[in-house]
Structures are given as C-alpha cells and as structure tokens.
C-alpha cells in the first residue's frame, strides 16, 4: 500500500518534470520566434528578411514624426538605442502614439531599409499614475537636469540638491 | 510516514461542517471588498496620465487574470493530492475549481481585449502573454470536458489529474512571458517585493479589488464544493440526515 | 468623486463604452459564479430527495 503511494508520487514528479523539460526544449527551439517583434537593430544588421511581412518594435524617436498635411500619411523613426529605422505609415494612429512611446509596427521592410507599415500598435509600459503626478515628476526631473548640466565645482553641492527629487520619484 | 492527519482533514463531513460556519463571513467580506474596490476604482481613482479613463478596466482585469493563475495552481495541487493519496475531497475540489478558473480566465481575456482596443489599437495580438493565457483557457475547458467524458469517477479523476499536472508548465510561461520575450503586453506593475510601478492612488483600490475577488473566489468555491460533497456523498447517513433536516432554500 | 456629472461618468472622455462593457461583463461573471452552484445544488438536492423517497416507499412495500 505504502509502496503504491510512493510509486504514484514518483510518477507525479516524472510527469511534471517531463512536461517541464519538454516545454523548455520546445521554447529553446522556438527561441526568437516567440518574440512578437524584431528590434530596429536587427533590421539594420540585415537579420530581418526583406520583402516579407514582419513586425518591428521600438521607441518613436523624439522629433522624428512628420505628418503629411494633406493625407493621413505619417513618417517617423523607431529606435531601440542600438539602431534606428524609418517607418512610413498611412492611416489612423492609436491614441497612445506619441514621441518617445513604445510601438509595434506590422509591415514590410524594403531594400532601402525603409519600413512600410500597414498597422501601428501602441505599447504602454507598466507605469500607472495620475496626470498631476506625471507633471510633478517632469518638473522635478527638469530641475534636476538643469542642476546636473550646470558646471558644478563642488560635487557635494550637486548631491545636496538630489534628495528632494529622489523623494518625488 | 504519518499521513493520518491528512485523512482526518479530508473528511467530507468535517469539511461541510467547518465551511458552513465560515460561509457567511467569507461571502460578506467578498461582497464588501469587491464593491468597495470596484466603486473606488471606477468613481474615485484618478485617470492615468497616458491612457486616461480606459485604464479603469485594470480593477477587473488584473484580479481576474491573477485568479485564473492561482485557481489553476490550486487545481493542480488538489489533483496531485488526489493522484498520490487518493483523497476524494481533493478530487471534488479539483472538479469544482475548473469552472471557476475558466470563468475568470475568460473574463481576463475578454476585458483584456476590450482594454487593448483603445490603448494598443488592436483587440487581439498573438504575443506570448495573450497566447499562453488562451492556452490556459483551453486547459480549463479540456479538464472539464475530460471529466465529463468518463462514466467512472475514479478514471475521470486520474485522467484529469494527469492533464492538470502536465498543464502546470504553462503557469510559469504565462507569468514570465512578458520578461522572456518581447510582447505587446506590458510587464508586471504589482510586485510582491520592491516598489510597484503604480501610483498609490490607483494601487490602493486595485489591492482592495484583488482582495475582494480572492474572497469571492473562495466563497463560490466553498459553495460549489459543498454542493459537490452532498451530491457525491448522498448515500452516507450524515447527508441523508442533513437533507431531512434542511429546508430546500438552504445553501 | 473624480467625475463632475453623470454624463461625464458615463462617457469617460470617450472610453465609456470600453470601461462599462468590461465592468458589466465582470459583474455578470461574478453573478454566474454565485448563482450557478446555488441553483445547481438546489436541483441536485431535490433530485436526491425524490430518489430517497422512492427508495423508502419501495422498502415499505416489501
């Protein structure tokens, strides 16, 4: 009776670890294919196939958004820090689309490295806060940036100004 | 090895008596916390700086999604206990958890889609988090279908236990999908250790709502399990005595 | 309260449809979770009682 129970316990561990390692191997084989999108760096390095529908994702470069005044056409750049890709899109952008925002684009990469997007999705991060807190944070960080850019002779002076900003953050 | 305490704990009669005593309190706490959390989130919490008011779906979406995972974990543990120690009450619990988990899993998927449309711009994307969550729903449905496919209670419980334990590997995949792969779904905002990336004015109603949903889940689980105990044990003398005593409206 | 009027609460600055749909679905799932075991349990009990009554009637006849 007791040994039967131990046998079932062993079988239980066998099932769980068997299934776990099978899935682990499968995921390792899938590797990058499970990613929803390619990074701009991957598109730059030629890792991304040309002329095939694919997804790319990155942050919209500040100041790179150019809207065509006569149509819905829009051009912008996305970056992941290691590479930048030009994106061309024609259509309505999601509400959350803005400069500095993470987005995912579906479309085709042409020979010139220009991304022709058919769909633009906005990605949002895991931060949630009220607008007032956001503006308070922005003023705090801008004053901190000012004090950092100021040529400070005494490092103690700079560190003395940070605790206030740190408390807000 | 001494497993006797296990068997005493797992007596259906003992469970029925204990659960009857805490049923009202669980229900009252669930109602109070859920109502408080949802109304707070819906009416009093400030809007998000990026998403505006659409983020208010979080007060339903996050508790539902978290319950979908936790209920599966509980289901798998109950299945394993029944698989190894042949405890009937654990199998009944596993059977009762499947529909509850499935309902919360579908709620998480549907509210996620409703939230995704205004924020991402798409109802559905085949990213790792959404896909693994859909697999969880299929697992729940599979467990329910498998159980009803057997006429023998014993066979059904063994088959379901094996499927539940195999499906367990999906849980860490769901949890860490947003870290392992690039997904459209954002990372976790709530952290057990360390600072949550959510403002306290939004975090508090979310935590109250989470507590309410968990209490509610426990409450409906007890309700279900009590009904299941009566159904499976109706031949025993204590259930017969209970049925003779009780009016039909008693839970 | 964050909203100034009922109209604002309902429209939620354009997101009202999404938010209210999600909340009503959430409410119906909670309601189903509560009602389903109660109604199901009641049916099962009635079934068991009928069966017990039938059996005791048969015993009396014997």
PDB file of N, CA, C and O in Angstrom, chain B residues 198-240:
ATOM      1  N   UNK B 198       3.122  51.739  -9.747  1.00  0.00           N
ATOM      2  CA  UNK B 198       1.777  52.268  -9.850  1.00  0.00           C
ATOM      3  C   UNK B 198       1.602  53.279  -8.725  1.00  0.00           C
ATOM      4  O   UNK B 198       2.041  53.040  -7.598  1.00  0.00           O
ATOM      5  N   UNK B 199       0.954  54.377  -9.045  1.00  0.00           N
ATOM      6  CA  UNK B 199       0.762  55.403  -8.032  1.00  0.00           C
ATOM      7  C   UNK B 199      -0.163  54.879  -6.915  1.00  0.00           C
ATOM      8  O   UNK B 199      -1.104  54.156  -7.200  1.00  0.00           O
ATOM      9  N   UNK B 200       0.125  55.238  -5.646  1.00  0.00           N
ATOM     10  CA  UNK B 200      -0.705  54.744  -4.532  1.00  0.00           C
ATOM     11  C   UNK B 200      -2.197  55.011  -4.714  1.00  0.00           C
ATOM     12  O   UNK B 200      -3.023  54.186  -4.305  1.00  0.00           O
ATOM     13  N   UNK B 201      -2.555  56.131  -5.369  1.00  0.00           N
ATOM     14  CA  UNK B 201      -3.976  56.454  -5.540  1.00  0.00           C
ATOM     15  C   UNK B 201      -4.684  55.438  -6.435  1.00  0.00           C
ATOM     16  O   UNK B 201      -5.903  55.322  -6.404  1.00  0.00           O
ATOM     17  N   UNK B 202      -3.924  54.707  -7.255  1.00  0.00           N
ATOM     18  CA  UNK B 202      -4.515  53.663  -8.093  1.00  0.00           C
ATOM     19  C   UNK B 202      -4.241  52.280  -7.511  1.00  0.00           C
ATOM     20  O   UNK B 202      -5.026  51.357  -7.687  1.00  0.00           O
ATOM     21  N   UNK B 203      -3.099  52.169  -6.834  1.00  0.00           N
ATOM     22  CA  UNK B 203      -2.693  50.882  -6.277  1.00  0.00           C
ATOM     23  C   UNK B 203      -3.650  50.430  -5.178  1.00  0.00           C
ATOM     24  O   UNK B 203      -4.023  49.260  -5.109  1.00  0.00           O
ATOM     25  N   UNK B 204      -4.079  51.378  -4.334  1.00  0.00           N
ATOM     26  CA  UNK B 204      -4.932  51.009  -3.192  1.00  0.00           C
ATOM     27  C   UNK B 204      -6.254  50.396  -3.648  1.00  0.00           C
ATOM     28  O   UNK B 204      -6.608  49.315  -3.181  1.00  0.00           O
ATOM     29  N   UNK B 205      -7.007  51.071  -4.553  1.00  0.00           N
ATOM     30  CA  UNK B 205      -8.242  50.410  -4.995  1.00  0.00           C
ATOM     31  C   UNK B 205      -7.990  49.074  -5.681  1.00  0.00           C
ATOM     32  O   UNK B 205      -8.794  48.144  -5.553  1.00  0.00           O
ATOM     33  N   UNK B 206      -6.854  48.962  -6.378  1.00  0.00           N
ATOM     34  CA  UNK B 206      -6.551  47.689  -7.055  1.00  0.00           C
ATOM     35  C   UNK B 206      -6.345  46.576  -6.027  1.00  0.00           C
ATOM     36  O   UNK B 206      -6.830  45.453  -6.198  1.00  0.00           O
ATOM     37  N   UNK B 207      -5.626  46.900  -4.939  1.00  0.00           N
ATOM     38  CA  UNK B 207      -5.385  45.886  -3.911  1.00  0.00           C
ATOM     39  C   UNK B 207      -6.690  45.493  -3.213  1.00  0.00           C
ATOM     40  O   UNK B 207      -6.907  44.310  -2.933  1.00  0.00           O
ATOM     41  N   UNK B 208      -7.561  46.471  -2.969  1.00  0.00           N
ATOM     42  CA  UNK B 208      -8.854  46.168  -2.339  1.00  0.00           C
ATOM     43  C   UNK B 208      -9.672  45.274  -3.271  1.00  0.00           C
ATOM     44  O   UNK B 208     -10.272  44.277  -2.855  1.00  0.00           O
ATOM     45  N   UNK B 209      -9.670  45.621  -4.556  1.00  0.00           N
ATOM     46  CA  UNK B 209     -10.416  44.834  -5.533  1.00  0.00           C
ATOM     47  C   UNK B 209      -9.848  43.412  -5.628  1.00  0.00           C
ATOM     48  O   UNK B 209     -10.601  42.432  -5.692  1.00  0.00           O
ATOM     49  N   UNK B 210      -8.509  43.314  -5.609  1.00  0.00           N
ATOM     50  CA  UNK B 210      -7.858  41.992  -5.629  1.00  0.00           C
ATOM     51  C   UNK B 210      -8.313  41.161  -4.428  1.00  0.00           C
ATOM     52  O   UNK B 210      -8.702  40.002  -4.579  1.00  0.00           O
ATOM     53  N   UNK B 211      -8.274  41.782  -3.241  1.00  0.00           N
ATOM     54  CA  UNK B 211      -8.687  41.068  -2.027  1.00  0.00           C
ATOM     55  C   UNK B 211     -10.145  40.626  -2.153  1.00  0.00           C
ATOM     56  O   UNK B 211     -10.491  39.494  -1.815  1.00  0.00           O
ATOM     57  N   UNK B 212     -10.997  41.521  -2.685  1.00  0.00           N
ATOM     58  CA  UNK B 212     -12.407  41.184  -2.859  1.00  0.00           C
ATOM     59  C   UNK B 212     -12.602  40.010  -3.800  1.00  0.00           C
ATOM     60  O   UNK B 212     -13.357  39.085  -3.505  1.00  0.00           O
ATOM     61  N   UNK B 213     -11.899  40.029  -4.935  1.00  0.00           N
ATOM     62  CA  UNK B 213     -12.030  38.935  -5.901  1.00  0.00           C
ATOM     63  C   UNK B 213     -11.552  37.615  -5.298  1.00  0.00           C
ATOM     64  O   UNK B 213     -12.158  36.567  -5.521  1.00  0.00           O
ATOM     65  N   UNK B 214     -10.448  37.671  -4.543  1.00  0.00           N
ATOM     66  CA  UNK B 214      -9.934  36.436  -3.927  1.00  0.00           C
ATOM     67  C   UNK B 214     -10.940  35.879  -2.922  1.00  0.00           C
ATOM     68  O   UNK B 214     -11.202  34.682  -2.897  1.00  0.00           O
ATOM     69  N   UNK B 215     -11.516  36.773  -2.101  1.00  0.00           N
ATOM     70  CA  UNK B 215     -12.510  36.330  -1.126  1.00  0.00           C
ATOM     71  C   UNK B 215     -13.729  35.764  -1.843  1.00  0.00           C
ATOM     72  O   UNK B 215     -14.293  34.747  -1.440  1.00  0.00           O
ATOM     73  N   UNK B 216     -14.130  36.448  -2.916  1.00  0.00           N
ATOM     74  CA  UNK B 216     -15.289  35.997  -3.671  1.00  0.00           C
ATOM     75  C   UNK B 216     -15.033  34.610  -4.247  1.00  0.00           C
ATOM     76  O   UNK B 216     -15.895  33.735  -4.213  1.00  0.00           O
ATOM     77  N   UNK B 217     -13.827  34.430  -4.765  1.00  0.00           N
ATOM     78  CA  UNK B 217     -13.466  33.145  -5.357  1.00  0.00           C
ATOM     79  C   UNK B 217     -13.539  32.042  -4.303  1.00  0.00           C
ATOM     80  O   UNK B 217     -14.075  30.964  -4.542  1.00  0.00           O
ATOM     81  N   UNK B 218     -12.996  32.334  -3.107  1.00  0.00           N
ATOM     82  CA  UNK B 218     -13.057  31.364  -2.013  1.00  0.00           C
ATOM     83  C   UNK B 218     -14.514  31.048  -1.669  1.00  0.00           C
ATOM     84  O   UNK B 218     -14.887  29.881  -1.484  1.00  0.00           O
ATOM     85  N   UNK B 219     -15.341  32.096  -1.649  1.00  0.00           N
ATOM     86  CA  UNK B 219     -16.750  31.935  -1.298  1.00  0.00           C
ATOM     87  C   UNK B 219     -17.472  31.026  -2.292  1.00  0.00           C
ATOM     88  O   UNK B 219     -18.133  30.058  -1.904  1.00  0.00           O
ATOM     89  N   UNK B 220     -17.325  31.320  -3.577  1.00  0.00           N
ATOM     90  CA  UNK B 220     -18.051  30.498  -4.561  1.00  0.00           C
ATOM     91  C   UNK B 220     -17.452  29.092  -4.651  1.00  0.00           C
ATOM     92  O   UNK B 220     -18.154  28.127  -4.948  1.00  0.00           O
ATOM     93  N   UNK B 221     -16.153  28.985  -4.342  1.00  0.00           N
ATOM     94  CA  UNK B 221     -15.524  27.658  -4.308  1.00  0.00           C
ATOM     95  C   UNK B 221     -16.147  26.822  -3.189  1.00  0.00           C
ATOM     96  O   UNK B 221     -16.485  25.649  -3.395  1.00  0.00           O
ATOM     97  N   UNK B 222     -16.320  27.424  -2.018  1.00  0.00           N
ATOM     98  CA  UNK B 222     -16.947  26.714  -0.898  1.00  0.00           C
ATOM     99  C   UNK B 222     -18.376  26.302  -1.265  1.00  0.00           C
ATOM    100  O   UNK B 222     -18.782  25.164  -1.016  1.00  0.00           O
ATOM    101  N   UNK B 223     -19.111  27.232  -1.890  1.00  0.00           N
ATOM    102  CA  UNK B 223     -20.480  26.917  -2.300  1.00  0.00           C
ATOM    103  C   UNK B 223     -20.519  25.701  -3.219  1.00  0.00           C
ATOM    104  O   UNK B 223     -21.290  24.759  -3.028  1.00  0.00           O
ATOM    105  N   UNK B 224     -19.653  25.738  -4.209  1.00  0.00           N
ATOM    106  CA  UNK B 224     -19.600  24.671  -5.196  1.00  0.00           C
ATOM    107  C   UNK B 224     -19.212  23.342  -4.558  1.00  0.00           C
ATOM    108  O   UNK B 224     -19.801  22.297  -4.827  1.00  0.00           O
ATOM    109  N   UNK B 225     -18.159  23.421  -3.708  1.00  0.00           N
ATOM    110  CA  UNK B 225     -17.637  22.192  -3.117  1.00  0.00           C
ATOM    111  C   UNK B 225     -18.671  21.573  -2.168  1.00  0.00           C
ATOM    112  O   UNK B 225     -18.810  20.349  -2.103  1.00  0.00           O
ATOM    113  N   UNK B 226     -19.430  22.426  -1.463  1.00  0.00           N
ATOM    114  CA  UNK B 226     -20.467  21.902  -0.572  1.00  0.00           C
ATOM    115  C   UNK B 226     -21.533  21.159  -1.379  1.00  0.00           C
ATOM    116  O   UNK B 226     -21.974  20.074  -0.989  1.00  0.00           O
ATOM    117  N   UNK B 227     -21.927  21.749  -2.495  1.00  0.00           N
ATOM    118  CA  UNK B 227     -22.920  21.084  -3.340  1.00  0.00           C
ATOM    119  C   UNK B 227     -22.370  19.759  -3.867  1.00  0.00           C
ATOM    120  O   UNK B 227     -23.070  18.742  -3.900  1.00  0.00           O
ATOM    121  N   UNK B 228     -21.082  19.779  -4.248  1.00  0.00           N
ATOM    122  CA  UNK B 228     -20.449  18.582  -4.795  1.00  0.00           C
ATOM    123  C   UNK B 228     -20.354  17.479  -3.727  1.00  0.00           C
ATOM    124  O   UNK B 228     -20.584  16.305  -4.013  1.00  0.00           O
ATOM    125  N   UNK B 229     -20.021  17.883  -2.491  1.00  0.00           N
ATOM    126  CA  UNK B 229     -19.932  16.917  -1.394  1.00  0.00           C
ATOM    127  C   UNK B 229     -21.282  16.238  -1.182  1.00  0.00           C
ATOM    128  O   UNK B 229     -21.371  15.010  -1.091  1.00  0.00           O
ATOM    129  N   UNK B 230     -22.332  17.044  -1.143  1.00  0.00           N
ATOM    130  CA  UNK B 230     -23.672  16.481  -0.949  1.00  0.00           C
ATOM    131  C   UNK B 230     -24.017  15.521  -2.089  1.00  0.00           C
ATOM    132  O   UNK B 230     -24.529  14.428  -1.884  1.00  0.00           O
ATOM    133  N   UNK B 231     -23.663  15.922  -3.297  1.00  0.00           N
ATOM    134  CA  UNK B 231     -24.004  15.118  -4.479  1.00  0.00           C
ATOM    135  C   UNK B 231     -23.281  13.777  -4.468  1.00  0.00           C
ATOM    136  O   UNK B 231     -23.859  12.742  -4.747  1.00  0.00           O
ATOM    137  N   UNK B 232     -21.985  13.805  -4.142  1.00  0.00           N
ATOM    138  CA  UNK B 232     -21.226  12.556  -4.223  1.00  0.00           C
ATOM    139  C   UNK B 232     -21.406  11.672  -2.994  1.00  0.00           C
ATOM    140  O   UNK B 232     -21.163  10.478  -3.060  1.00  0.00           O
ATOM    141  N   UNK B 233     -21.802  12.277  -1.875  1.00  0.00           N
ATOM    142  CA  UNK B 233     -21.874  11.521  -0.622  1.00  0.00           C
ATOM    143  C   UNK B 233     -23.317  11.260  -0.212  1.00  0.00           C
ATOM    144  O   UNK B 233     -23.576  10.976   0.960  1.00  0.00           O
ATOM    145  N   UNK B 234     -24.248  11.347  -1.131  1.00  0.00           N
ATOM    146  CA  UNK B 234     -25.643  11.335  -0.709  1.00  0.00           C
ATOM    147  C   UNK B 234     -26.081  10.002  -0.112  1.00  0.00           C
ATOM    148  O   UNK B 234     -27.072   9.926   0.582  1.00  0.00           O
ATOM    149  N   UNK B 235     -25.303   8.963  -0.354  1.00  0.00           N
ATOM    150  CA  UNK B 235     -25.639   7.657   0.206  1.00  0.00           C
ATOM    151  C   UNK B 235     -25.286   7.567   1.693  1.00  0.00           C
ATOM    152  O   UNK B 235     -25.799   6.707   2.391  1.00  0.00           O
ATOM    153  N   UNK B 236     -24.381   8.437   2.154  1.00  0.00           N
ATOM    154  CA  UNK B 236     -23.945   8.339   3.551  1.00  0.00           C
ATOM    155  C   UNK B 236     -25.060   8.822   4.484  1.00  0.00           C
ATOM    156  O   UNK B 236     -25.925   9.615   4.096  1.00  0.00           O
ATOM    157  N   UNK B 237     -24.978   8.338   5.718  1.00  0.00           N
ATOM    158  CA  UNK B 237     -26.068   8.644   6.662  1.00  0.00           C
ATOM    159  C   UNK B 237     -26.100  10.113   7.037  1.00  0.00           C
ATOM    160  O   UNK B 237     -27.173  10.687   7.225  1.00  0.00           O
ATOM    161  N   UNK B 238     -24.910  10.761   7.098  1.00  0.00           N
ATOM    162  CA  UNK B 238     -24.921  12.167   7.536  1.00  0.00           C
ATOM    163  C   UNK B 238     -25.562  13.080   6.507  1.00  0.00           C
ATOM    164  O   UNK B 238     -26.248  14.032   6.844  1.00  0.00           O
ATOM    165  N   UNK B 239     -25.379  12.765   5.218  1.00  0.00           N
ATOM    166  CA  UNK B 239     -26.010  13.601   4.193  1.00  0.00           C
ATOM    167  C   UNK B 239     -27.524  13.381   4.206  1.00  0.00           C
ATOM    168  O   UNK B 239     -28.304  14.322   4.079  1.00  0.00           O
ATOM    169  N   UNK B 240     -27.936  12.119   4.394  1.00  0.00           N
ATOM    170  CA  UNK B 240     -29.377  11.832   4.469  1.00  0.00           C
ATOM    171  C   UNK B 240     -30.017  12.595   5.614  1.00  0.00           C
ATOM    172  O   UNK B 240     -31.082  13.220   5.451  1.00  0.00           O
TER     173      UNK B 240
END
